[in-house]
mmCIF file with all atom_site columns, C-alpha atoms in Angstrom:
data_model
loop_
_atom_site.group_PDB
_atom_site.id
_atom_site.type_symbol
_atom_site.label_atom_id
_atom_site.label_alt_id
_atom_site.label_comp_id
_atom_site.label_asym_id
_atom_site.label_entity_id
_atom_site.label_seq_id
_atom_site.pdbx_PDB_ins_code
_atom_site.Cartn_x
_atom_site.Cartn_y
_atom_site.Cartn_z
_atom_site.occupancy
_atom_site.B_iso_or_equiv
_atom_site.pdbx_formal_charge
_atom_site.auth_seq_id
_atom_site.auth_comp_id
_atom_site.auth_asym_id
_atom_site.auth_atom_id
_atom_site.pdbx_PDB_model_num
ATOM 1  C CA . MET I 1 1  ? 19.942  -8.000  -16.667 1.00 0.00 ? 1  MET I CA 1
ATOM 2  C CA . LEU I 1 2  ? 18.835  -9.736  -13.460 1.00 0.00 ? 2  LEU I CA 1
ATOM 3  C CA . SER I 1 3  ? 21.296  -7.633  -11.483 1.00 0.00 ? 3  SER I CA 1
ATOM 4  C CA . ASN I 1 4  ? 19.758  -4.431  -12.886 1.00 0.00 ? 4  ASN I CA 1
ATOM 5  C CA . VAL I 1 5  ? 16.234  -5.586  -12.006 1.00 0.00 ? 5  VAL I CA 1
ATOM 6  C CA . TYR I 1 6  ? 17.309  -6.397  -8.452  1.00 0.00 ? 6  TYR I CA 1
ATOM 7  C CA . THR I 1 7  ? 18.889  -2.943  -8.146  1.00 0.00 ? 7  THR I CA 1
ATOM 8  C CA . LEU I 1 8  ? 15.698  -1.239  -9.332  1.00 0.00 ? 8  LEU I CA 1
ATOM 9  C CA . LEU I 1 9  ? 13.673  -3.181  -6.764  1.00 0.00 ? 9  LEU I CA 1
ATOM 10 C CA . GLY I 1 10 ? 16.072  -2.310  -3.954  1.00 0.00 ? 10 GLY I CA 1
ATOM 11 C CA . TYR I 1 11 ? 17.546  -5.792  -3.535  1.00 0.00 ? 11 TYR I CA 1
ATOM 12 C CA . HIS I 1 12 ? 21.117  -4.503  -3.507  1.00 0.00 ? 12 HIS I CA 1
ATOM 13 C CA . ARG I 1 13 ? 22.684  -7.533  -1.802  1.00 0.00 ? 13 ARG I CA 1
ATOM 14 C CA . SER I 1 14 ? 21.189  -9.917  -4.380  1.00 0.00 ? 14 SER I CA 1
ATOM 15 C CA . ALA I 1 15 ? 22.193  -7.616  -7.262  1.00 0.00 ? 15 ALA I CA 1
ATOM 16 C CA . TYR I 1 16 ? 25.767  -7.556  -5.975  1.00 0.00 ? 16 TYR I CA 1
ATOM 17 C CA . GLU I 1 17 ? 25.949  -11.354 -5.595  1.00 0.00 ? 17 GLU I CA 1
ATOM 18 C CA . ILE I 1 18 ? 24.608  -11.951 -9.127  1.00 0.00 ? 18 ILE I CA 1
ATOM 19 C CA . PHE I 1 19 ? 26.821  -9.304  -10.739 1.00 0.00 ? 19 PHE I CA 1
ATOM 20 C CA . LYS I 1 20 ? 29.921  -10.514 -8.867  1.00 0.00 ? 20 LYS I CA 1
ATOM 21 C CA . GLU I 1 21 ? 29.647  -13.905 -10.588 1.00 0.00 ? 21 GLU I CA 1
ATOM 22 C CA . THR I 1 22 ? 29.536  -12.431 -14.102 1.00 0.00 ? 22 THR I CA 1
ATOM 23 C CA . VAL I 1 23 ? 31.955  -9.479  -13.915 1.00 0.00 ? 23 VAL I CA 1
ATOM 24 C CA . GLU I 1 24 ? 35.111  -9.496  -16.025 1.00 0.00 ? 24 GLU I CA 1
ATOM 25 C CA . SER I 1 25 ? 38.100  -8.228  -14.051 1.00 0.00 ? 25 SER I CA 1
ATOM 26 C CA . ASN I 1 26 ? 39.745  -6.545  -17.049 1.00 0.00 ? 26 ASN I CA 1
ATOM 27 C CA . ASN I 1 27 ? 36.683  -4.382  -17.815 1.00 0.00 ? 27 ASN I CA 1
ATOM 28 C CA . THR I 1 28 ? 37.085  -1.231  -15.699 1.00 0.00 ? 28 THR I CA 1
ATOM 29 C CA . LYS I 1 29 ? 33.489  -0.141  -16.210 1.00 0.00 ? 29 LYS I CA 1
ATOM 30 C CA . GLU I 1 30 ? 32.159  -3.400  -14.767 1.00 0.00 ? 30 GLU I CA 1
ATOM 31 C CA . VAL I 1 31 ? 34.668  -3.314  -11.901 1.00 0.00 ? 31 VAL I CA 1
ATOM 32 C CA . SER I 1 32 ? 33.576  0.185   -10.929 1.00 0.00 ? 32 SER I CA 1
ATOM 33 C CA . LYS I 1 33 ? 29.919  -0.904  -11.099 1.00 0.00 ? 33 LYS I CA 1
ATOM 34 C CA . LEU I 1 34 ? 30.764  -3.879  -8.888  1.00 0.00 ? 34 LEU I CA 1
ATOM 35 C CA . TYR I 1 35 ? 32.315  -1.504  -6.340  1.00 0.00 ? 35 TYR I CA 1
ATOM 36 C CA . VAL I 1 36 ? 29.168  0.665   -6.294  1.00 0.00 ? 36 VAL I CA 1
ATOM 37 C CA . LEU I 1 37 ? 26.949  -2.403  -5.916  1.00 0.00 ? 37 LEU I CA 1
ATOM 38 C CA . GLU I 1 38 ? 29.160  -3.653  -3.081  1.00 0.00 ? 38 GLU I CA 1
ATOM 39 C CA . GLN I 1 39 ? 28.815  -0.342  -1.212  1.00 0.00 ? 39 GLN I CA 1
ATOM 40 C CA . LYS I 1 40 ? 25.037  -0.354  -1.635  1.00 0.00 ? 40 LYS I CA 1
ATOM 41 C CA . ALA I 1 41 ? 24.877  -3.999  -0.577  1.00 0.00 ? 41 ALA I CA 1
ATOM 42 C CA . LYS I 1 42 ? 26.696  -3.122  2.648   1.00 0.00 ? 42 LYS I CA 1
ATOM 43 C CA . SER I 1 43 ? 24.570  -0.083  3.430   1.00 0.00 ? 43 SER I CA 1
ATOM 44 C CA . HIS I 1 44 ? 21.098  -0.976  2.097   1.00 0.00 ? 44 HIS I CA 1
ATOM 45 C CA . GLU I 1 45 ? 21.031  -4.789  2.039   1.00 0.00 ? 45 GLU I CA 1
ATOM 46 C CA . ASN I 1 46 ? 17.822  -6.240  0.512   1.00 0.00 ? 46 ASN I CA 1
ATOM 47 C CA . ASN I 1 47 ? 15.173  -3.663  1.350   1.00 0.00 ? 47 ASN I CA 1
ATOM 48 C CA . PHE I 1 48 ? 12.299  -3.730  -1.112  1.00 0.00 ? 48 PHE I CA 1
ATOM 49 C CA . ILE I 1 49 ? 12.012  -0.191  -2.473  1.00 0.00 ? 49 ILE I CA 1
ATOM 50 C CA . ILE I 1 50 ? 8.206   0.043   -2.742  1.00 0.00 ? 50 ILE I CA 1
ATOM 51 C CA . LYS I 1 51 ? 6.614   0.749   0.621   1.00 0.00 ? 51 LYS I CA 1
ATOM 52 C CA . ASP I 1 52 ? 3.029   0.046   1.622   1.00 0.00 ? 52 ASP I CA 1
ATOM 53 C CA . VAL I 1 53 ? 1.503   3.512   1.444   1.00 0.00 ? 53 VAL I CA 1
ATOM 54 C CA . GLY I 1 54 ? -1.321  2.511   3.773   1.00 0.00 ? 54 GLY I CA 1
ATOM 55 C CA . LYS I 1 55 ? 1.114   1.683   6.545   1.00 0.00 ? 55 LYS I CA 1
ATOM 56 C CA . VAL I 1 56 ? 3.428   4.648   5.958   1.00 0.00 ? 56 VAL I CA 1
ATOM 57 C CA . LYS I 1 57 ? 0.675   7.246   5.909   1.00 0.00 ? 57 LYS I CA 1
ATOM 58 C CA . GLU I 1 58 ? -1.443  7.270   9.030   1.00 0.00 ? 58 GLU I CA 1
ATOM 59 C CA . LYS I 1 59 ? -4.990  8.516   8.880   1.00 0.00 ? 59 LYS I CA 1
ATOM 60 C CA . LYS I 1 60 ? -5.479  11.873  10.584  1.00 0.00 ? 60 LYS I CA 1
ATOM 61 C CA . HIS I 1 61 ? -8.328  12.394  12.997  1.00 0.00 ? 61 HIS I CA 1
ATOM 62 C CA . GLN I 1 62 ? -11.064 14.611  11.610  1.00 0.00 ? 62 GLN I CA 1
ATOM 63 C CA . THR I 1 63 ? -12.182 17.569  13.709  1.00 0.00 ? 63 THR I CA 1
ATOM 64 C CA . GLU I 1 64 ? -15.873 17.788  14.374  1.00 0.00 ? 64 GLU I CA 1
ATOM 65 C CA . LEU I 1 65 ? -17.346 21.092  13.282  1.00 0.00 ? 65 LEU I CA 1
ATOM 66 C CA . VAL I 1 66 ? -20.361 22.864  14.698  1.00 0.00 ? 66 VAL I CA 1
ATOM 67 C CA . LEU I 1 67 ? -22.290 25.747  13.202  1.00 0.00 ? 67 LEU I CA 1
ATOM 68 C CA . SER I 1 68 ? -20.653 28.276  15.529  1.00 0.00 ? 68 SER I CA 1
ATOM 69 C CA . ASP I 1 69 ? -17.208 27.441  14.030  1.00 0.00 ? 69 ASP I CA 1
ATOM 70 C CA . PHE I 1 70 ? -18.151 29.103  10.736  1.00 0.00 ? 70 PHE I CA 1
ATOM 71 C CA . VAL I 1 71 ? -17.684 32.879  10.431  1.00 0.00 ? 71 VAL I CA 1
ATOM 72 C CA . ALA I 1 72 ? -18.945 34.872  7.446   1.00 0.00 ? 72 ALA I CA 1
ATOM 73 C CA . THR I 1 73 ? -16.273 36.789  5.529   1.00 0.00 ? 73 THR I CA 1
ATOM 74 C CA . GLU I 1 74 ? -16.382 40.587  5.504   1.00 0.00 ? 74 GLU I CA 1
ATOM 75 C CA . ASN I 1 75 ? -16.473 40.987  1.705   1.00 0.00 ? 75 ASN I CA 1
ATOM 76 C CA . ASP I 1 76 ? -18.912 38.242  0.777   1.00 0.00 ? 76 ASP I CA 1
ATOM 77 C CA . PRO I 1 77 ? -21.635 37.037  3.155   1.00 0.00 ? 77 PRO I CA 1
ATOM 78 C CA . ASP I 1 78 ? -21.977 33.817  1.120   1.00 0.00 ? 78 ASP I CA 1
ATOM 79 C CA . LYS I 1 79 ? -18.416 32.723  1.955   1.00 0.00 ? 79 LYS I CA 1
ATOM 80 C CA . PHE I 1 80 ? -17.347 31.381  5.326   1.00 0.00 ? 80 PHE I CA 1
ATOM 81 C CA . GLU I 1 81 ? -14.095 30.801  7.199   1.00 0.00 ? 81 GLU I CA 1
ATOM 82 C CA . ILE I 1 82 ? -13.174 28.534  10.050  1.00 0.00 ? 82 ILE I CA 1
ATOM 83 C CA . PRO I 1 83 ? -10.539 30.722  11.712  1.00 0.00 ? 83 PRO I CA 1
ATOM 84 C CA . GLU I 1 84 ? -9.898  28.837  14.939  1.00 0.00 ? 84 GLU I CA 1
ATOM 85 C CA . LYS I 1 85 ? -9.760  25.195  13.876  1.00 0.00 ? 85 LYS I CA 1
ATOM 86 C CA . GLU I 1 86 ? -7.694  23.012  11.636  1.00 0.00 ? 86 GLU I CA 1
ATOM 87 C CA . ILE I 1 87 ? -9.766  20.675  9.515   1.00 0.00 ? 87 ILE I CA 1
ATOM 88 C CA . VAL I 1 88 ? -8.757  17.513  7.673   1.00 0.00 ? 88 VAL I CA 1
ATOM 89 C CA . ILE I 1 89 ? -9.718  17.117  4.000   1.00 0.00 ? 89 ILE I CA 1
ATOM 90 C CA . PHE I 1 90 ? -8.419  14.073  2.097   1.00 0.00 ? 90 PHE I CA 1
ATOM 91 C CA . ASN I 1 91 ? -5.977  13.454  4.973   1.00 0.00 ? 91 ASN I CA 1
ATOM 92 C CA . LYS I 1 92 ? -4.465  16.959  4.583   1.00 0.00 ? 92 LYS I CA 1
ATOM 93 C CA . THR I 1 93 ? -4.653  19.487  7.411   1.00 0.00 ? 93 THR I CA 1
ATOM 94 C CA . ILE I 1 94 ? -6.160  22.808  6.329   1.00 0.00 ? 94 ILE I CA 1
ATOM 95 C CA . LYS I 1 95 ? -6.133  25.923  8.494   1.00 0.00 ? 95 LYS I CA 1
ATOM 96 C CA . GLY I 1 96 ? -8.625  28.759  8.046   1.00 0.00 ? 96 GLY I CA 1
ATOM 97 C CA . LYS I 1 97 ? -10.585 29.267  4.865   1.00 0.00 ? 97 LYS I CA 1
#
């Protein structure tokens, strides 16, 4: 059970070490699982799987808008577009409307 928890968290080296102590050599299913854990332990090591979203996702710089950036649409004078600038809303870049 501890080996499975370590695997879910991304601690592949620790999962391999724990599982290696408890595996029965005559059980082919466990031996094949041990091989998979060994490969992941070599390639991934103990990298915690959950990343800090605040560090991964950088905050985009917001463009300052002036009144002259807004252009009325042809069909509806109550709707406006910003055709020449990209704006940032909720850290997503939006172009145009």
